[in-house]
Amino acid sequence: MTLYAFFGAIEQGFAYGLMVIGVYLTFRVLDFPDLTVDGSLPLGAAVSAVAITSGYSPLLAIFMAAGAGFMAGAATGILNTKFKILHLLASILTMIALYSINLRIMGRPNMALLGQDTVVDWFIDFTNMLPQHSSPLLFGLICFAVVIVLIWFLHTEIGLAFLATGDNKQMITSQGVNTDNVIIFGVGLSNALVAASGALVAQNQGAADVNMGVGTIVAGLASVIIGETVFGDKTIGRALIAALLGSVLYRIAIGLALGLKLGSFAITPSDLNLITAILVVFALVMPKMKRQFMAGRSK
Amino acid sequence: MKKILLFLVAALLVASTAFAGKKYVISVTQIVEHPALDAMRQGVADRLKEKGIDFDYNVHNAQNNMATNTQIVSQIIGEEPDLVLAIATPGAQACARKIHDTPIVFTGVTDPVTAGLVKDLKNTDGKNITGLSDFSPIDKQVALIQELVPGVKTIGIIYNSGEPNAVPILKALKEEAAKVGIKVEEATIANSSGVYQAAKSLVGRCDAVYVGTDNTVVSAIESAVKVCEDNKLPLIVGDVDSVARGAIAAEAVDYYKMGLQTGDMIARILVDGVKPADMPVEFLNDLNLHVNMKAAKAMGVTVPQSVLDRADKVIE
């Protein structure tokens, strides 16, 4: 893996970092498997692309994307809580609806941002660094800022209700908290983060594409689980940072798979998904094997 | 005099071996495995070999994942290639965003201007990028439909509204059809399982069905063939491979030949030192006409001799 590829993996890890944190919030905190993300990631990209091409600032475009993502997530939450549709199905419904909505928003399947000013360009100009260093730094700073705000939020009264809803719904209902509203807000918040991530990704890769959401949930879950396994999840703050770093490790695994050359042994680029899966399994199993090994030695 | 001549010959030999010894690194990004995209990649390699150019071909495939597609760009920068070959739109966009010095040649991009790769088809904005568009010659295809289905009033088109390549084709079809007074009826799908129903929805609404270079529809072209055969509705397509699968005819780009022509562009940049900025976007010069007689019979079409005369391939 070259240095460029390594920085590229970190950049991708942080660009999708907000998405992974969003997936962590629904999947682990709310106990809500949310497939909306496959639609809200391109939604964020689409909204920010349209905003930028109509002359809004790229920074404002990210907040607009987050707002749209919040609405998409809230829609899933409402379908689940108010209409009693199973969470998985509710999120699939929103996801497929978003495909058409995203096409409507952009008016076409692929909207180019090449030649437009983006937050990435701003940051490059501001720091005067090489692009391959400045964009991972920018996305990293954004992710850590969001993590700090989230840690603060999850220690407020609403935040604690939010944490408790996923743990024990009955207990928190008996405390007088409306769990429906917490779920709607929570899935909304999660998808706001996912859409913001989509906006960053679109600004970084130079285009918003209606198909860019495919596989988001898989990448998100893999990142969350890798983060947990490698960095632990004792406190909520540690779990959030673990999810974020899990995203980076996941992209490094893909980077390794992309650069893998074993002499004449016939590994071709078409094996990428398989190799990535094997590397992720390896990352998941390693810490456990290490623990067993240590336990065995101390006997 | 002899000495000078000998010296000149020696110098020439040294120069030519130095030239032959140069090994270029070409990094390739391809969005997904697809027969047309694979054929283009092969075509480029074959043409470069034909020209005696020595090169390492670093092929990357994103397996249709946009995050991987972006990550491949960092891999490519790390490989320090002499030239980047970007196959299909998303790969070309990601490269254009991050790579500003190394020449980029794209191929298989339908609409490079809307994709933001070049300012216009003459490539006047002086960037490090140029390439080949696979835009179907829709005017020729409309003419072919008129030849095969005399008196055609309405053409039905099946397309995927989510595919970047399909939308400009629809727009062009509407424009070209309007020029000759033909109406266009649309049937849009979101995935290939919708092709059957979309084809059925066109029955009675049109005199002929057209499918362009739309990966989603083409992957399930058999469903459209079945509906068209059942209803004696002529099906004309925008890619030659679908003709063997049951469509009547196509006059279209041959992706392998596109690869060859892209290889020519690459050779001009690597060997002749031409700058991508000085090379306008090219289109395929060489089209292929394929006709399927069995399909024509099943769909109630008599293929005129004028079409048979210029066909590159007739399937009996």
PDB file of C-alpha atoms in Angstrom, chain A residues 1-2 4-5 8-9 11-12 16 99 103 108-112 114 116 118 120-121 135 203-207 209-212 214 251-252 254-256 258-259 261 269-274, chain B residues 33 58-72 74-75 77-80 89-90 92-98 100 113-117 127 160-165 167 190:
ATOM      1  CA  MET A   1       0.000   0.000   0.000  1.00  0.00           C
ATOM      2  CA  THR A   2       1.540   3.299  -1.070  1.00  0.00           C
ATOM      3  CA  TYR A   4      -1.073   7.978  -1.300  1.00  0.00           C
ATOM      4  CA  ALA A   5      -3.330   4.952  -1.037  1.00  0.00           C
ATOM      5  CA  GLY A   8      -6.786   7.962   0.429  1.00  0.00           C
ATOM      6  CA  ALA A   9      -8.130   5.274   2.748  1.00  0.00           C
ATOM      7  CA  GLU A  11      -9.834  10.284   3.612  1.00  0.00           C
ATOM      8  CA  GLN A  12     -12.582   7.846   2.608  1.00  0.00           C
ATOM      9  CA  TYR A  16     -17.981   8.212   5.409  1.00  0.00           C
ATOM     10  CA  TYR A  99     -34.447   6.730  -5.289  1.00  0.00           C
ATOM     11  CA  LEU A 103     -33.800  11.648  -9.394  1.00  0.00           C
ATOM     12  CA  ARG A 108     -30.874  13.480 -13.885  1.00  0.00           C
ATOM     13  CA  PRO A 109     -28.990  10.482 -12.523  1.00  0.00           C
ATOM     14  CA  ASN A 110     -25.560  12.078 -12.251  1.00  0.00           C
ATOM     15  CA  MET A 111     -24.781  15.678 -11.410  1.00  0.00           C
ATOM     16  CA  ALA A 112     -21.212  16.855 -11.862  1.00  0.00           C
ATOM     17  CA  LEU A 114     -16.272  19.331 -11.319  1.00  0.00           C
ATOM     18  CA  GLN A 116     -17.408  24.078  -8.789  1.00  0.00           C
ATOM     19  CA  THR A 118     -16.409  22.909  -2.651  1.00  0.00           C
ATOM     20  CA  VAL A 120     -12.550  20.693   0.080  1.00  0.00           C
ATOM     21  CA  ASP A 121     -11.202  23.385  -2.268  1.00  0.00           C
ATOM     22  CA  SER A 135      -8.979  16.434   2.622  1.00  0.00           C
ATOM     23  CA  GLN A 203     -18.027  17.396  -2.953  1.00  0.00           C
ATOM     24  CA  ASN A 204     -14.933  15.215  -2.630  1.00  0.00           C
ATOM     25  CA  GLN A 205     -15.525  12.906  -5.600  1.00  0.00           C
ATOM     26  CA  GLY A 206     -16.740  15.598  -7.965  1.00  0.00           C
ATOM     27  CA  ALA A 207     -20.250  14.317  -8.608  1.00  0.00           C
ATOM     28  CA  ASP A 209     -24.810   9.985  -8.443  1.00  0.00           C
ATOM     29  CA  VAL A 210     -28.177   8.397  -7.799  1.00  0.00           C
ATOM     30  CA  ASN A 211     -26.538   4.981  -7.402  1.00  0.00           C
ATOM     31  CA  MET A 212     -23.876   6.042  -4.913  1.00  0.00           C
ATOM     32  CA  VAL A 214     -25.783   1.126  -2.866  1.00  0.00           C
ATOM     33  CA  ARG A 251     -11.366   1.621   4.143  1.00  0.00           C
ATOM     34  CA  ILE A 252      -7.787   0.581   4.856  1.00  0.00           C
ATOM     35  CA  ILE A 254     -10.369  -2.081   0.999  1.00  0.00           C
ATOM     36  CA  GLY A 255      -7.172  -0.185   0.173  1.00  0.00           C
ATOM     37  CA  LEU A 256      -5.156  -3.307   0.956  1.00  0.00           C
ATOM     38  CA  LEU A 258      -7.123  -2.941  -4.077  1.00  0.00           C
ATOM     39  CA  GLY A 259      -3.344  -3.036  -3.921  1.00  0.00           C
ATOM     40  CA  LYS A 261      -0.615  -8.443  -5.759  1.00  0.00           C
ATOM     41  CA  PRO A 269      -9.583  -6.801  -9.625  1.00  0.00           C
ATOM     42  CA  SER A 270     -12.849  -8.724  -9.878  1.00  0.00           C
ATOM     43  CA  ASP A 271     -12.001 -10.477  -6.597  1.00  0.00           C
ATOM     44  CA  LEU A 272     -12.142  -7.173  -4.719  1.00  0.00           C
ATOM     45  CA  ASN A 273     -15.386  -7.787  -2.817  1.00  0.00           C
ATOM     46  CA  LEU A 274     -14.314 -11.273  -1.784  1.00  0.00           C
TER      47      LEU A 274
ATOM     48  CA  GLU B  33     -17.481  -5.804 -14.785  1.00  0.00           C
ATOM     49  CA  ASN B  58      -2.667  -1.729 -13.521  1.00  0.00           C
ATOM     50  CA  VAL B  59      -6.367  -2.523 -13.648  1.00  0.00           C
ATOM     51  CA  HIS B  60      -8.703  -1.516 -10.800  1.00  0.00           C
ATOM     52  CA  ASN B  61     -12.374  -2.390 -10.644  1.00  0.00           C
ATOM     53  CA  ALA B  62     -14.768  -0.748  -8.166  1.00  0.00           C
ATOM     54  CA  GLN B  63     -17.392  -3.531  -8.463  1.00  0.00           C
ATOM     55  CA  ASN B  64     -20.011  -0.782  -8.742  1.00  0.00           C
ATOM     56  CA  ASN B  65     -19.190   0.777  -5.374  1.00  0.00           C
ATOM     57  CA  MET B  66     -18.811   4.561  -5.461  1.00  0.00           C
ATOM     58  CA  ALA B  67     -16.691   4.730  -2.303  1.00  0.00           C
ATOM     59  CA  THR B  68     -14.232   2.232  -3.747  1.00  0.00           C
ATOM     60  CA  ASN B  69     -14.340   4.167  -7.003  1.00  0.00           C
ATOM     61  CA  THR B  70     -13.029   7.262  -5.184  1.00  0.00           C
ATOM     62  CA  GLN B  71     -10.495   5.248  -3.216  1.00  0.00           C
ATOM     63  CA  ILE B  72      -9.082   3.787  -6.437  1.00  0.00           C
ATOM     64  CA  SER B  74      -5.552   7.405  -4.421  1.00  0.00           C
ATOM     65  CA  GLN B  75      -4.279   3.948  -5.378  1.00  0.00           C
ATOM     66  CA  ILE B  77      -1.813   8.370  -7.672  1.00  0.00           C
ATOM     67  CA  GLY B  78       0.415   6.078  -5.616  1.00  0.00           C
ATOM     68  CA  GLU B  79       1.263   4.019  -8.685  1.00  0.00           C
ATOM     69  CA  GLU B  80       2.668   7.167 -10.361  1.00  0.00           C
ATOM     70  CA  THR B  89     -18.385   8.055 -16.228  1.00  0.00           C
ATOM     71  CA  PRO B  90     -17.960   7.688 -12.425  1.00  0.00           C
ATOM     72  CA  ALA B  92     -13.529   9.488 -15.015  1.00  0.00           C
ATOM     73  CA  GLN B  93     -15.210  12.007 -12.704  1.00  0.00           C
ATOM     74  CA  ALA B  94     -13.324  10.829  -9.624  1.00  0.00           C
ATOM     75  CA  CYS B  95      -9.996  10.970 -11.513  1.00  0.00           C
ATOM     76  CA  ALA B  96     -10.723  14.394 -12.991  1.00  0.00           C
ATOM     77  CA  ARG B  97     -11.379  15.696  -9.483  1.00  0.00           C
ATOM     78  CA  LYS B  98      -8.066  14.559  -7.980  1.00  0.00           C
ATOM     79  CA  HIS B 100      -4.354  17.349 -12.401  1.00  0.00           C
ATOM     80  CA  VAL B 113     -19.772  17.630 -21.207  1.00  0.00           C
ATOM     81  CA  THR B 114     -22.716  17.055 -18.843  1.00  0.00           C
ATOM     82  CA  ALA B 115     -20.482  14.790 -16.756  1.00  0.00           C
ATOM     83  CA  GLY B 116     -18.264  17.842 -16.241  1.00  0.00           C
ATOM     84  CA  LEU B 117     -15.159  16.167 -17.676  1.00  0.00           C
ATOM     85  CA  LYS B 127      -7.064  20.404 -18.874  1.00  0.00           C
ATOM     86  CA  ASN B 160     -33.852   3.315 -16.888  1.00  0.00           C
ATOM     87  CA  SER B 161     -34.291   6.861 -15.593  1.00  0.00           C
ATOM     88  CA  GLY B 162     -31.542   6.204 -13.036  1.00  0.00           C
ATOM     89  CA  GLU B 163     -28.828   5.472 -15.547  1.00  0.00           C
ATOM     90  CA  PRO B 164     -26.566   8.381 -16.540  1.00  0.00           C
ATOM     91  CA  ASN B 165     -26.146   6.973 -20.060  1.00  0.00           C
ATOM     92  CA  VAL B 167     -31.122   9.969 -20.187  1.00  0.00           C
ATOM     93  CA  ALA B 190     -35.976   1.213 -12.159  1.00  0.00           C
TER      94      ALA B 190
END
